Structures are given as C-alpha cells and as structure tokens.
mmCIF file of C-alpha atoms in Angstrom:
data_model
loop_
_atom_site.group_PDB
_atom_site.id
_atom_site.type_symbol
_atom_site.label_atom_id
_atom_site.label_comp_id
_atom_site.label_asym_id
_atom_site.label_seq_id
_atom_site.Cartn_x
_atom_site.Cartn_y
_atom_site.Cartn_z
ATOM 1 C CA MET A 1 156.449 -37.396 67.917
ATOM 2 C CA GLY A 2 153.804 -39.117 65.821
ATOM 3 C CA GLY A 3 151.640 -40.031 68.823
ATOM 4 C CA HIS A 4 154.405 -42.101 70.410
ATOM 5 C CA HIS A 5 155.631 -41.601 73.944
ATOM 6 C CA VAL A 6 159.109 -42.140 75.210
ATOM 7 C CA ASN A 7 159.541 -44.847 77.796
ATOM 8 C CA LYS A 8 161.045 -44.156 81.185
ATOM 9 C CA LEU A 9 164.629 -42.958 81.202
ATOM 10 C CA LYS A 10 167.192 -45.711 81.503
ATOM 11 C CA HIS A 11 170.658 -44.660 82.450
ATOM 12 C CA VAL A 12 173.445 -47.032 83.371
ATOM 13 C CA CYS A 13 176.715 -45.612 84.606
ATOM 14 C CA ILE A 14 179.725 -47.877 84.365
ATOM 15 C CA THR A 15 183.002 -46.513 85.667
ATOM 16 C CA THR A 16 186.080 -48.666 85.536
ATOM 17 C CA ALA A 17 188.899 -48.665 88.014
ATOM 18 C CA LEU A 18 191.140 -47.232 85.308
ATOM 19 C CA ALA A 19 188.785 -44.327 84.775
ATOM 20 C CA ALA A 20 188.664 -43.677 88.493
ATOM 21 C CA GLY A 21 192.441 -43.422 88.531
ATOM 22 C CA LEU A 22 192.478 -41.063 85.586
ATOM 23 C CA LEU A 23 189.946 -38.823 87.273
ATOM 24 C CA GLY A 24 191.824 -38.679 90.556
ATOM 25 C CA THR A 25 193.769 -35.801 92.077
ATOM 26 C CA ALA A 26 196.385 -33.920 90.110
ATOM 27 C CA GLY A 27 199.989 -35.096 90.235
ATOM 28 C CA PRO A 28 203.010 -33.155 91.470
ATOM 29 C CA ALA A 29 204.352 -30.051 89.760
ATOM 30 C CA GLY A 30 205.976 -30.843 86.433
ATOM 31 C CA ALA A 31 203.802 -33.929 85.820
ATOM 32 C CA ALA A 32 201.916 -34.362 82.565
ATOM 33 C CA PRO A 33 198.663 -32.352 82.447
ATOM 34 C CA ALA A 34 195.550 -34.162 83.644
ATOM 35 C CA PRO A 35 193.328 -35.515 80.887
ATOM 36 C CA LYS A 36 190.204 -33.606 79.953
ATOM 37 C CA PRO A 37 187.485 -34.303 82.557
ATOM 38 C CA CYS A 38 185.374 -37.171 81.383
ATOM 39 C CA LYS A 39 182.697 -39.376 82.879
ATOM 40 C CA PRO A 40 182.729 -42.896 81.425
ATOM 41 C CA GLU A 41 179.147 -44.105 81.137
ATOM 42 C CA LEU A 42 176.966 -46.571 79.299
ATOM 43 C CA LEU A 43 173.806 -44.689 78.367
ATOM 44 C CA LEU A 44 170.738 -46.673 77.363
ATOM 45 C CA LEU A 45 168.718 -44.208 75.319
ATOM 46 C CA THR A 46 164.959 -43.724 75.395
ATOM 47 C CA SER A 47 162.861 -45.300 72.651
ATOM 48 C CA LEU A 48 159.620 -44.622 70.785
ATOM 49 C CA THR A 49 157.963 -47.559 72.512
ATOM 50 C CA VAL A 50 154.445 -46.798 73.672
ATOM 51 C CA GLY A 51 154.518 -46.974 77.459
ATOM 52 C CA ASP A 52 157.177 -49.296 78.843
ATOM 53 C CA GLY A 53 157.003 -51.954 76.165
ATOM 54 C CA TYR A 54 159.764 -53.986 74.522
ATOM 55 C CA ALA A 55 162.356 -51.583 73.078
ATOM 56 C CA ASN A 56 164.219 -51.894 69.802
ATOM 57 C CA GLY A 57 166.833 -49.385 68.685
ATOM 58 C CA GLU A 58 170.416 -48.677 67.679
ATOM 59 C CA VAL A 59 172.782 -45.721 67.382
ATOM 60 C CA LEU A 60 174.392 -45.456 63.939
ATOM 61 C CA GLY A 61 176.111 -42.063 63.924
ATOM 62 C CA PHE A 62 177.219 -39.025 65.938
ATOM 63 C CA GLY A 63 176.879 -35.297 65.450
ATOM 64 C CA ALA A 64 178.126 -32.318 67.421
ATOM 65 C CA GLY A 65 177.649 -32.113 71.184
ATOM 66 C CA ASP A 66 175.464 -34.914 72.493
ATOM 67 C CA LEU A 67 173.613 -35.562 69.211
ATOM 68 C CA SER A 68 173.335 -39.143 67.985
ATOM 69 C CA VAL A 69 171.216 -40.719 65.241
ATOM 70 C CA GLY A 70 169.844 -44.139 64.351
ATOM 71 C CA SER A 71 166.571 -46.010 64.633
ATOM 72 C CA SER A 72 163.967 -46.795 67.274
ATOM 73 C CA GLU A 73 161.061 -49.191 66.778
ATOM 74 C CA GLY A 74 162.013 -49.354 63.115
ATOM 75 C CA ARG A 75 161.693 -45.577 62.601
ATOM 76 C CA PRO A 76 164.381 -42.971 61.882
ATOM 77 C CA VAL A 77 165.218 -40.933 64.988
ATOM 78 C CA PHE A 78 167.795 -38.712 66.643
ATOM 79 C CA TRP A 79 168.727 -38.300 70.267
ATOM 80 C CA GLU A 80 169.915 -35.266 72.197
ATOM 81 C CA GLY A 81 171.562 -36.851 75.189
ATOM 82 C CA VAL A 82 169.161 -39.669 75.987
ATOM 83 C CA LYS A 83 165.983 -37.932 74.708
ATOM 84 C CA VAL A 84 164.585 -39.384 71.477
ATOM 85 C CA THR A 85 162.839 -37.478 68.664
ATOM 86 C CA ALA A 86 161.257 -39.123 65.636
ATOM 87 C CA VAL A 87 162.042 -37.874 62.145
ATOM 88 C CA PRO A 88 158.710 -37.048 60.431
ATOM 89 C CA LEU A 89 157.687 -39.714 57.920
ATOM 90 C CA PRO A 90 156.118 -38.704 54.592
ATOM 91 C CA ALA A 91 152.814 -40.301 53.634
ATOM 92 C CA GLY A 92 153.307 -43.853 52.395
ATOM 93 C CA TRP A 93 156.578 -44.461 54.226
ATOM 94 C CA ALA A 94 156.383 -46.503 57.400
ATOM 95 C CA ALA A 95 159.919 -47.204 58.552
ATOM 96 C CA GLY A 96 163.591 -46.393 58.163
ATOM 97 C CA ARG A 97 166.688 -45.200 59.942
ATOM 98 C CA VAL A 98 169.144 -42.306 60.099
ATOM 99 C CA ASN A 99 172.566 -43.627 59.142
ATOM 100 C CA ALA A 100 174.743 -40.547 59.659
ATOM 101 C CA VAL A 101 174.820 -36.858 60.595
ATOM 102 C CA ASN A 102 177.445 -34.188 59.955
ATOM 103 C CA ALA A 103 178.793 -31.430 62.208
ATOM 104 C CA GLY A 104 176.150 -29.039 60.891
ATOM 105 C CA GLY A 105 173.297 -31.333 61.884
ATOM 106 C CA LEU A 106 172.437 -32.591 58.378
ATOM 107 C CA MET A 107 171.147 -36.153 58.723
ATOM 108 C CA VAL A 108 170.995 -38.802 56.006
ATOM 109 C CA GLY A 109 169.173 -42.102 55.992
ATOM 110 C CA THR A 110 166.786 -44.485 54.312
ATOM 111 C CA LEU A 111 162.997 -44.858 54.370
ATOM 112 C CA THR A 112 161.129 -48.055 53.488
ATOM 113 C CA ARG A 113 157.540 -48.929 52.614
ATOM 114 C CA ASN A 114 155.246 -51.043 54.774
ATOM 115 C CA ASN A 115 155.800 -54.027 52.496
ATOM 116 C CA GLY A 116 159.569 -53.497 52.413
ATOM 117 C CA SER A 117 159.583 -53.561 48.610
ATOM 118 C CA GLU A 118 160.830 -50.005 48.092
ATOM 119 C CA ALA A 119 163.419 -47.773 49.709
ATOM 120 C CA VAL A 120 164.380 -44.124 49.281
ATOM 121 C CA ALA A 121 167.288 -41.986 50.520
ATOM 122 C CA PHE A 122 166.503 -38.829 52.485
ATOM 123 C CA THR A 123 168.066 -35.920 54.330
ATOM 124 C CA TYR A 124 166.691 -34.070 57.330
ATOM 125 C CA ARG A 125 167.740 -31.353 59.761
ATOM 126 C CA LYS A 126 166.285 -30.795 63.226
ATOM 127 C CA GLY A 127 163.339 -28.425 63.002
ATOM 128 C CA ASP A 128 162.485 -29.153 59.366
ATOM 129 C CA ALA A 129 158.794 -29.766 58.748
ATOM 130 C CA ALA A 130 159.567 -32.701 56.477
ATOM 131 C CA VAL A 131 162.388 -34.808 55.116
ATOM 132 C CA THR A 132 163.909 -34.176 51.693
ATOM 133 C CA LEU A 133 163.642 -37.245 49.468
ATOM 134 C CA LEU A 134 166.722 -37.641 47.273
ATOM 135 C CA SER A 135 165.215 -39.749 44.508
ATOM 136 C CA ALA A 136 162.033 -41.338 43.264
ATOM 137 C CA ALA A 137 160.770 -44.412 45.107
ATOM 138 C CA GLY A 138 161.328 -46.544 42.036
ATOM 139 C CA ASP A 139 165.067 -45.873 42.159
ATOM 140 C CA ASN A 140 165.289 -48.043 45.285
ATOM 141 C CA SER A 141 167.903 -45.811 46.935
ATOM 142 C CA TRP A 142 169.781 -45.835 50.246
ATOM 143 C CA GLY A 143 171.421 -42.915 52.032
ATOM 144 C CA ALA A 144 174.630 -44.048 53.705
ATOM 145 C CA ASP A 145 176.782 -41.128 54.881
ATOM 146 C CA VAL A 146 177.357 -37.364 54.764
ATOM 147 C CA ASN A 147 180.473 -35.239 55.297
ATOM 148 C CA ASP A 148 180.743 -31.755 56.765
ATOM 149 C CA ALA A 149 180.714 -30.175 53.292
ATOM 150 C CA GLY A 150 177.208 -31.584 52.800
ATOM 151 C CA TYR A 151 178.023 -34.292 50.265
ATOM 152 C CA VAL A 152 175.713 -37.274 50.739
ATOM 153 C CA VAL A 153 176.651 -40.725 49.460
ATOM 154 C CA GLY A 154 174.567 -43.814 48.961
ATOM 155 C CA THR A 155 173.122 -45.994 46.242
ATOM 156 C CA ALA A 156 170.371 -45.310 43.715
ATOM 157 C CA ALA A 157 169.181 -47.254 40.688
ATOM 158 C CA GLY A 158 171.861 -49.842 41.353
ATOM 159 C CA THR A 159 174.885 -47.566 41.409
ATOM 160 C CA ALA A 160 176.897 -45.507 43.895
ATOM 161 C CA THR A 161 175.590 -41.949 43.933
ATOM 162 C CA VAL A 162 176.546 -38.552 45.380
ATOM 163 C CA TRP A 163 173.987 -35.862 46.250
ATOM 164 C CA ARG A 164 174.368 -32.270 47.430
ATOM 165 C CA ASN A 165 171.597 -29.822 48.320
ATOM 166 C CA GLY A 166 169.050 -32.480 47.435
ATOM 167 C CA ARG A 167 170.323 -33.120 43.901
ATOM 168 C CA VAL A 168 172.471 -35.784 42.263
ATOM 169 C CA VAL A 169 175.942 -34.377 41.549
ATOM 170 C CA ARG A 170 177.734 -37.554 40.519
ATOM 171 C CA ARG A 171 177.215 -41.212 39.626
ATOM 172 C CA LEU A 172 180.331 -43.094 40.686
ATOM 173 C CA PRO A 173 181.954 -45.294 38.026
ATOM 174 C CA VAL A 174 182.708 -48.997 38.274
ATOM 175 C CA PRO A 175 186.493 -49.582 38.369
ATOM 176 C CA ALA A 176 187.926 -50.144 34.910
ATOM 177 C CA ASP A 177 189.436 -53.491 35.926
ATOM 178 C CA ALA A 178 186.118 -54.910 37.151
ATOM 179 C CA HIS A 179 183.959 -57.462 35.326
ATOM 180 C CA ALA A 180 181.184 -56.087 33.115
ATOM 181 C CA ALA A 181 178.556 -57.507 35.504
ATOM 182 C CA THR A 182 179.883 -55.499 38.470
ATOM 183 C CA LYS A 183 177.652 -53.093 40.390
ATOM 184 C CA VAL A 184 178.825 -50.594 43.017
ATOM 185 C CA GLY A 185 177.264 -49.023 46.103
ATOM 186 C CA ALA A 186 178.664 -46.328 48.404
ATOM 187 C CA ALA A 187 179.030 -46.759 52.178
ATOM 188 C CA GLY A 188 181.019 -43.801 53.526
ATOM 189 C CA ILE A 189 182.686 -40.469 52.830
ATOM 190 C CA ASN A 190 185.452 -38.692 54.733
ATOM 191 C CA LYS A 191 186.068 -34.992 55.352
ATOM 192 C CA ARG A 192 188.139 -34.403 52.189
ATOM 193 C CA GLY A 193 185.600 -36.222 50.007
ATOM 194 C CA ASP A 194 187.124 -39.683 49.491
ATOM 195 C CA ILE A 195 184.296 -42.188 49.130
ATOM 196 C CA VAL A 196 184.298 -45.884 49.967
ATOM 197 C CA GLY A 197 181.891 -48.564 48.850
ATOM 198 C CA THR A 198 181.605 -52.143 47.740
ATOM 199 C CA ALA A 199 181.689 -53.631 44.249
ATOM 200 C CA THR A 200 179.725 -56.843 43.734
ATOM 201 C CA THR A 201 180.068 -59.188 40.777
ATOM 202 C CA TYR A 202 177.966 -62.256 40.033
ATOM 203 C CA TYR A 203 177.845 -64.121 36.730
ATOM 204 C CA TRP A 204 177.942 -67.624 35.230
ATOM 205 C CA ASP A 205 181.077 -69.050 33.711
ATOM 206 C CA GLU A 206 181.343 -69.185 29.928
ATOM 207 C CA ALA A 207 179.980 -72.724 29.775
ATOM 208 C CA GLY A 208 177.084 -71.785 32.062
ATOM 209 C CA ASP A 209 177.992 -74.571 34.472
ATOM 210 C CA TYR A 210 178.624 -72.700 37.732
ATOM 211 C CA PRO A 211 178.302 -69.193 39.197
ATOM 212 C CA VAL A 212 181.279 -66.915 39.704
ATOM 213 C CA GLY A 213 181.170 -64.257 42.377
ATOM 214 C CA ASN A 214 183.409 -61.625 43.880
ATOM 215 C CA SER A 215 183.010 -58.518 46.010
ATOM 216 C CA PHE A 216 185.639 -56.030 47.091
ATOM 217 C CA PRO A 217 185.973 -52.503 48.508
ATOM 218 C CA VAL A 218 186.300 -49.564 46.147
ATOM 219 C CA VAL A 219 187.697 -46.112 46.962
ATOM 220 C CA TRP A 220 186.768 -43.122 44.797
ATOM 221 C CA PRO A 221 189.361 -40.404 45.626
ATOM 222 C CA ALA A 222 188.229 -36.821 46.140
ATOM 223 C CA GLY A 223 188.533 -34.714 43.016
ATOM 224 C CA GLY A 224 186.994 -37.210 40.623
ATOM 225 C CA TYR A 225 190.056 -39.379 40.074
ATOM 226 C CA ASP A 226 189.778 -42.998 38.928
ATOM 227 C CA PRO A 227 188.623 -45.434 41.637
ATOM 228 C CA TYR A 228 190.833 -48.014 43.348
ATOM 229 C CA SER A 229 189.839 -51.686 43.476
ATOM 230 C CA LEU A 230 191.080 -52.865 46.869
ATOM 231 C CA LEU A 231 192.703 -56.293 47.055
ATOM 232 C CA VAL A 232 190.933 -59.318 48.542
ATOM 233 C CA GLU A 233 191.789 -62.998 48.824
ATOM 234 C CA ASN A 234 188.735 -64.363 47.028
ATOM 235 C CA GLN A 235 188.325 -63.762 43.308
ATOM 236 C CA THR A 236 185.771 -66.307 42.123
ATOM 237 C CA ASP A 237 183.929 -67.974 45.046
ATOM 238 C CA TYR A 238 180.415 -66.511 45.269
ATOM 239 C CA THR A 239 180.008 -67.832 48.843
ATOM 240 C CA ILE A 240 182.706 -65.413 50.067
ATOM 241 C CA GLY A 241 182.135 -61.667 50.074
ATOM 242 C CA ASN A 242 184.050 -58.610 51.245
ATOM 243 C CA ARG A 243 182.226 -55.535 52.460
ATOM 244 C CA ALA A 244 183.594 -52.040 53.097
ATOM 245 C CA THR A 245 181.773 -50.121 55.828
ATOM 246 C CA ASP A 246 183.667 -46.858 56.484
ATOM 247 C CA ILE A 247 186.686 -44.669 55.636
ATOM 248 C CA ASP A 248 188.651 -42.175 57.754
ATOM 249 C CA ALA A 249 190.575 -38.997 56.942
ATOM 250 C CA ALA A 250 193.792 -40.956 56.309
ATOM 251 C CA GLY A 251 192.039 -43.202 53.791
ATOM 252 C CA ARG A 252 191.935 -46.245 56.071
ATOM 253 C CA VAL A 253 189.049 -48.522 55.106
ATOM 254 C CA VAL A 254 187.344 -50.918 57.502
ATOM 255 C CA GLY A 255 184.965 -53.775 56.849
ATOM 256 C CA PHE A 256 184.839 -57.542 56.897
ATOM 257 C CA GLU A 257 184.895 -60.741 54.898
ATOM 258 C CA ASP A 258 181.867 -63.041 55.029
ATOM 259 C CA LEU A 259 181.653 -66.732 54.232
ATOM 260 C CA ASP A 260 178.119 -68.096 53.785
ATOM 261 C CA LEU A 261 178.090 -71.745 52.726
ATOM 262 C CA LYS A 262 174.943 -73.581 53.819
ATOM 263 C CA ALA A 263 175.390 -74.081 57.568
ATOM 264 C CA TRP A 264 178.975 -72.816 57.615
ATOM 265 C CA TYR A 265 179.489 -69.125 58.387
ATOM 266 C CA ARG A 266 182.578 -67.024 59.016
ATOM 267 C CA THR A 267 183.029 -63.271 59.502
ATOM 268 C CA THR A 268 186.498 -61.712 59.664
ATOM 269 C CA ALA A 269 187.295 -58.052 60.454
ATOM 270 C CA GLN A 270 189.583 -56.365 57.892
ATOM 271 C CA VAL A 271 191.439 -53.068 57.391
ATOM 272 C CA TRP A 272 192.868 -51.661 54.137
ATOM 273 C CA LYS A 273 195.397 -48.821 54.067
ATOM 274 C CA LYS A 274 196.834 -46.518 51.423
ATOM 275 C CA PRO A 275 198.304 -46.937 48.859
ATOM 276 C CA TYR A 276 195.862 -49.867 48.563
ATOM 277 C CA ASP A 277 198.483 -52.158 47.064
ATOM 278 C CA ALA A 278 198.267 -54.981 49.593
ATOM 279 C CA LEU A 279 195.758 -57.432 50.982
ATOM 280 C CA PRO A 280 193.864 -56.250 54.067
ATOM 281 C CA THR A 281 195.346 -56.602 57.530
ATOM 282 C CA LEU A 282 193.410 -58.582 60.122
ATOM 283 C CA PRO A 283 193.088 -56.823 63.499
ATOM 284 C CA GLY A 284 192.418 -60.156 65.195
ATOM 285 C CA LYS A 285 189.589 -61.652 67.201
ATOM 286 C CA LEU A 286 188.167 -60.847 70.581
ATOM 287 C CA PRO A 287 189.284 -63.728 72.830
ATOM 288 C CA GLY A 288 186.592 -66.364 73.211
ATOM 289 C CA HIS A 289 184.936 -65.417 69.925
ATOM 290 C CA GLU A 290 185.463 -67.068 66.545
ATOM 291 C CA ASP A 291 184.242 -64.209 64.354
ATOM 292 C CA GLY A 292 184.072 -60.442 64.186
ATOM 293 C CA GLU A 293 183.334 -57.428 62.006
ATOM 294 C CA LEU A 294 184.311 -53.766 61.900
ATOM 295 C CA TYR A 295 181.447 -51.401 61.180
ATOM 296 C CA ALA A 296 182.859 -47.900 61.677
ATOM 297 C CA ILE A 297 186.111 -45.957 62.074
ATOM 298 C CA SER A 298 186.494 -42.574 63.788
ATOM 299 C CA PRO A 299 187.186 -39.623 61.461
ATOM 300 C CA THR A 300 190.771 -38.955 62.619
ATOM 301 C CA THR A 301 191.727 -40.961 65.749
ATOM 302 C CA ASN A 302 192.069 -44.415 64.107
ATOM 303 C CA VAL A 303 189.601 -46.165 66.420
ATOM 304 C CA SER A 304 187.410 -48.863 64.863
ATOM 305 C CA VAL A 305 184.369 -50.566 66.349
ATOM 306 C CA GLY A 306 182.137 -53.465 65.464
ATOM 307 C CA SER A 307 180.864 -56.731 66.849
ATOM 308 C CA ALA A 308 182.402 -59.997 67.977
ATOM 309 C CA MET A 309 180.427 -63.230 67.748
ATOM 310 C CA THR A 310 180.570 -66.988 67.360
ATOM 311 C CA TYR A 311 178.209 -68.724 64.947
ATOM 312 C CA GLU A 312 176.142 -71.578 66.330
ATOM 313 C CA GLU A 313 173.786 -73.444 63.962
ATOM 314 C CA GLY A 314 173.988 -70.556 61.522
ATOM 315 C CA TYR A 315 173.188 -67.760 63.984
ATOM 316 C CA PRO A 316 175.584 -65.285 65.626
ATOM 317 C CA GLN A 317 175.831 -65.912 69.370
ATOM 318 C CA GLN A 318 177.769 -64.382 72.270
ATOM 319 C CA LEU A 319 177.558 -60.937 70.658
ATOM 320 C CA LYS A 320 179.861 -58.350 72.182
ATOM 321 C CA PRO A 321 180.801 -54.826 71.085
ATOM 322 C CA GLN A 322 184.410 -54.757 69.978
ATOM 323 C CA TYR A 323 186.781 -51.800 70.076
ATOM 324 C CA TRP A 324 190.113 -51.622 68.272
ATOM 325 C CA PRO A 325 192.458 -48.661 68.952
ATOM 326 C CA GLY A 326 194.342 -49.186 65.672
ATOM 327 C CA SER A 327 197.041 -51.442 67.118
ATOM 328 C CA GLY A 328 197.338 -54.145 69.723
ATOM 329 C CA PRO A 329 194.651 -56.642 70.700
ATOM 330 C CA MET A 330 190.932 -56.354 70.079
ATOM 331 C CA LEU A 331 189.114 -54.963 73.131
ATOM 332 C CA THR A 332 185.499 -54.959 74.283
ATOM 333 C CA LEU A 333 183.194 -52.512 76.079
ATOM 334 C CA PRO A 334 181.187 -53.088 79.272
ATOM 335 C CA LEU A 335 177.584 -54.282 79.272
ATOM 336 C CA PRO A 336 174.958 -53.924 82.019
ATOM 337 C CA ASP A 337 175.330 -57.506 83.256
ATOM 338 C CA ALA A 338 176.825 -60.880 82.381
ATOM 339 C CA ASP A 339 173.757 -61.961 80.393
ATOM 340 C CA ALA A 340 173.600 -58.857 78.177
ATOM 341 C CA THR A 341 174.980 -58.770 74.640
ATOM 342 C CA GLY A 342 175.573 -55.917 72.236
ATOM 343 C CA ARG A 343 176.952 -54.450 69.030
ATOM 344 C CA ALA A 344 178.948 -51.301 68.246
ATOM 345 C CA LYS A 345 177.970 -49.418 65.081
ATOM 346 C CA ALA A 346 179.415 -45.893 65.387
ATOM 347 C CA VAL A 347 182.453 -44.103 66.819
ATOM 348 C CA SER A 348 183.382 -40.418 67.052
ATOM 349 C CA ASP A 349 186.571 -38.419 67.507
ATOM 350 C CA ASP A 350 185.322 -37.268 70.916
ATOM 351 C CA ASP A 351 185.486 -40.836 72.259
ATOM 352 C CA ARG A 352 181.831 -41.855 71.949
ATOM 353 C CA VAL A 353 180.819 -45.296 70.713
ATOM 354 C CA GLY A 354 177.242 -46.099 69.712
ATOM 355 C CA GLY A 355 175.287 -49.240 69.018
ATOM 356 C CA THR A 356 172.784 -51.447 70.751
ATOM 357 C CA VAL A 357 172.586 -53.402 74.018
ATOM 358 C CA ILE A 358 170.408 -56.506 74.291
ATOM 359 C CA ASP A 359 169.360 -57.170 77.894
ATOM 360 C CA HIS A 360 168.376 -60.844 77.943
ATOM 361 C CA ASP A 361 168.127 -61.010 81.728
ATOM 362 C CA HIS A 362 165.450 -58.316 82.124
ATOM 363 C CA LEU A 363 163.763 -58.867 78.733
ATOM 364 C CA VAL A 364 163.641 -55.141 77.937
ATOM 365 C CA GLY A 365 164.719 -55.624 74.338
ATOM 366 C CA GLU A 366 167.430 -53.983 72.268
ATOM 367 C CA SER A 367 168.249 -50.544 73.635
ATOM 368 C CA ALA A 368 170.068 -47.909 71.614
ATOM 369 C CA ALA A 369 173.295 -47.299 73.521
ATOM 370 C CA VAL A 370 176.166 -44.820 73.820
ATOM 371 C CA TRP A 371 179.440 -45.455 75.603
ATOM 372 C CA THR A 372 181.000 -42.117 76.598
ATOM 373 C CA CYS A 373 184.774 -41.847 77.103
ATOM 374 C CA ALA A 374 184.909 -45.257 75.475
ATOM 375 C CA SER A 375 188.704 -45.525 75.439
ATOM 376 C CA ARG A 376 188.644 -45.462 79.241
ATOM 377 C CA GLN A 377 186.071 -48.235 79.360
ATOM 378 C CA ALA A 378 187.528 -50.570 76.726
ATOM 379 C CA TYR A 379 189.249 -53.619 78.187
ATOM 380 C CA ALA A 380 190.818 -56.901 77.131
ATOM 381 C CA LEU A 381 189.108 -60.221 77.756
#
C-alpha cells in the first residue's frame, strides 16, 4: 500500500424509524412479501492517512458486492467494505482518483503529476501489478466512466474519446449544429453504449468586442449515430454553463447549470429526457438551500444524487447530500451529527450512495462515505 497505513476503522450506523418498521416482523398471511433484508448504515471508510491524521477522501463509483472506488489523500483507491487499497502509481505520477468501475471489476480514472500540469487516463483491475495508461501524458487525458462491456470514455487531446482493451476505438464528433470553436468531453456511458458529455464553446463576436460562450450536454447514441445537442436556456452568456454528469439505461441525463459572475454564484440541478426535444426539467431544491447539483444517476432505478448548498461570499456553505427518487421533492441523507456536512457523488442499483462526509465538530477531515439501503434513510427536510 505504498508505505501508507490505514487509520482506525470508523463505522457509523444510522437506522431510521422507517427502516426499523420495514425490518420488523412479517405481516399476516396474504400480505405483500417483506422487503429484502437490509441494514441501513452510514459507513465512514478507512483512508490512506498515516496513523490517525486528518483524512481526505470520497467515493465516486460502485462495483459488484461491496466494492467502491474513489480517492483517498489525493490518490486513486478502491475499498472492499470499509478496507482501503491504493492503486499502484507509475513512476512520475503522484496523485489521481478512480472515477468508475464496472461489474467485472475494471476501474477507470485519472492520474496527475506533482505539479498538476499533466493528466492521463488509466484502467486498473484488482491484482494487476500496474495500471494501464490509455494515452501519452502530453494528451492531457481524463478517464471518466466504463460500462460492463469494457468501453471506457473520457477526454484526450481536447476531444471526447472511447477506449477498449487499452486502445482508442473512437473519437466522438462535435454535433453538426455546434459552433466551429466547440470542444467536447465525455462524462458517462450506460450499459447499451450511449455516451453523455459536455460541449463547450467560447469565442469573440465578429467585431471582437465581447466574448460569447455556451455549454450544453451532448448524447452520442450507441451504434455510432449522430450526436444530440441537448437544449439549454443560455445560448450566448459565457458566465452561464451547463454540465452533464451521467446517463442511465433509459437515456436520462443529469447535471446542472452554473452561473459564475464575479461574486454571484448559482447552481441548479437539471434532468434531460429522451427524445431530447425539450429544455431540462428542474427537480427542485432541498428546503433551506438555495442551490444544488446532480452528480450521478443509478443505472436503471432512476435515482439521482448530488449536493445541496447555499453560496455565501462566493463559497458553497451548508453542504448536504441530496437524493432524488425521480419524482417528488428533493430528499437528503443522514450525517453523523448536526455540524457535519457532506456530498453525494455515486449511486448504484443496489441502493448504495457514495460520497464524502465532512465532520467539522471532531475535525477528522473529509471521510469517504457509503450510505447502504439509502432509500430507507433518505428523508425530507
């Protein structure tokens, strides 16, 4: 584990009254079958911190069983249950993270140099002696996601790219209706092979007097068909951007709109649905919070997760994980105490949510976290 030692196991179990009811005795004959046994917990995962120092980590994806992936102390890692294992770093690469893992255990992520000036996409499988680098360092590439067929998506040399078995198999085209200055990057891929990403355009008007900017989600359908440019409100204001973060098996796309204008910030969660002929729907805000984002959607169960926040003097405050079941109000997930904050970054079909918990009260840092049986823990504010 590169000379690092895991810190002491931290394990917080949070069981709601609702969960207790669901786990109670069976009903009378003829009643609906009892739900699958489940133990709702908030697991704070071990980190690569030497000794019991300040932790820093986040869960970014889920594999089969109790496998989860992400980062700890700035390094790419995976967890089995709560036990952390570092991904071996090649010489010259000091940091990174694992962004996703498929059902077969193939992980994909990004490595960065000490100086942060270069990045490279990689794949790795538990037990491998080394990672597989997907491009040259000069390509400045990122590995974003992988599906169960082994197709890896990300960005290399400024364009959305698909790899398989360690080789580039496709460079994804810019939509035909986009401006000539548009660049595209990939963010996610679903089981059938539909890919989602973000197109970004920035140029000066014809007179050279002011900048014009626009960003919008793009979906590249499986089978190599022409990409869709998804609709957004903003078309020309460079201070407003739209980012796609994930796509599910039904083609639902999640993400958010960002406004960044000097000291004025706004983040709004958004969802786009097939046939991609309408503006995004807005799932709403977590009560008591002015802003929010959606970062991931489950493969088939239409559950999205992200973070709720309110900006104060340009910084996000009052961070809470948010959980949206696909309809109804935005919900949140429990935290260890009233002073803790957190973010949700990953969600699985088997009802796990991953992210990070920041324990301000005990000053233990940002712990990688997993909420098990999350639907039974989610609640309205």
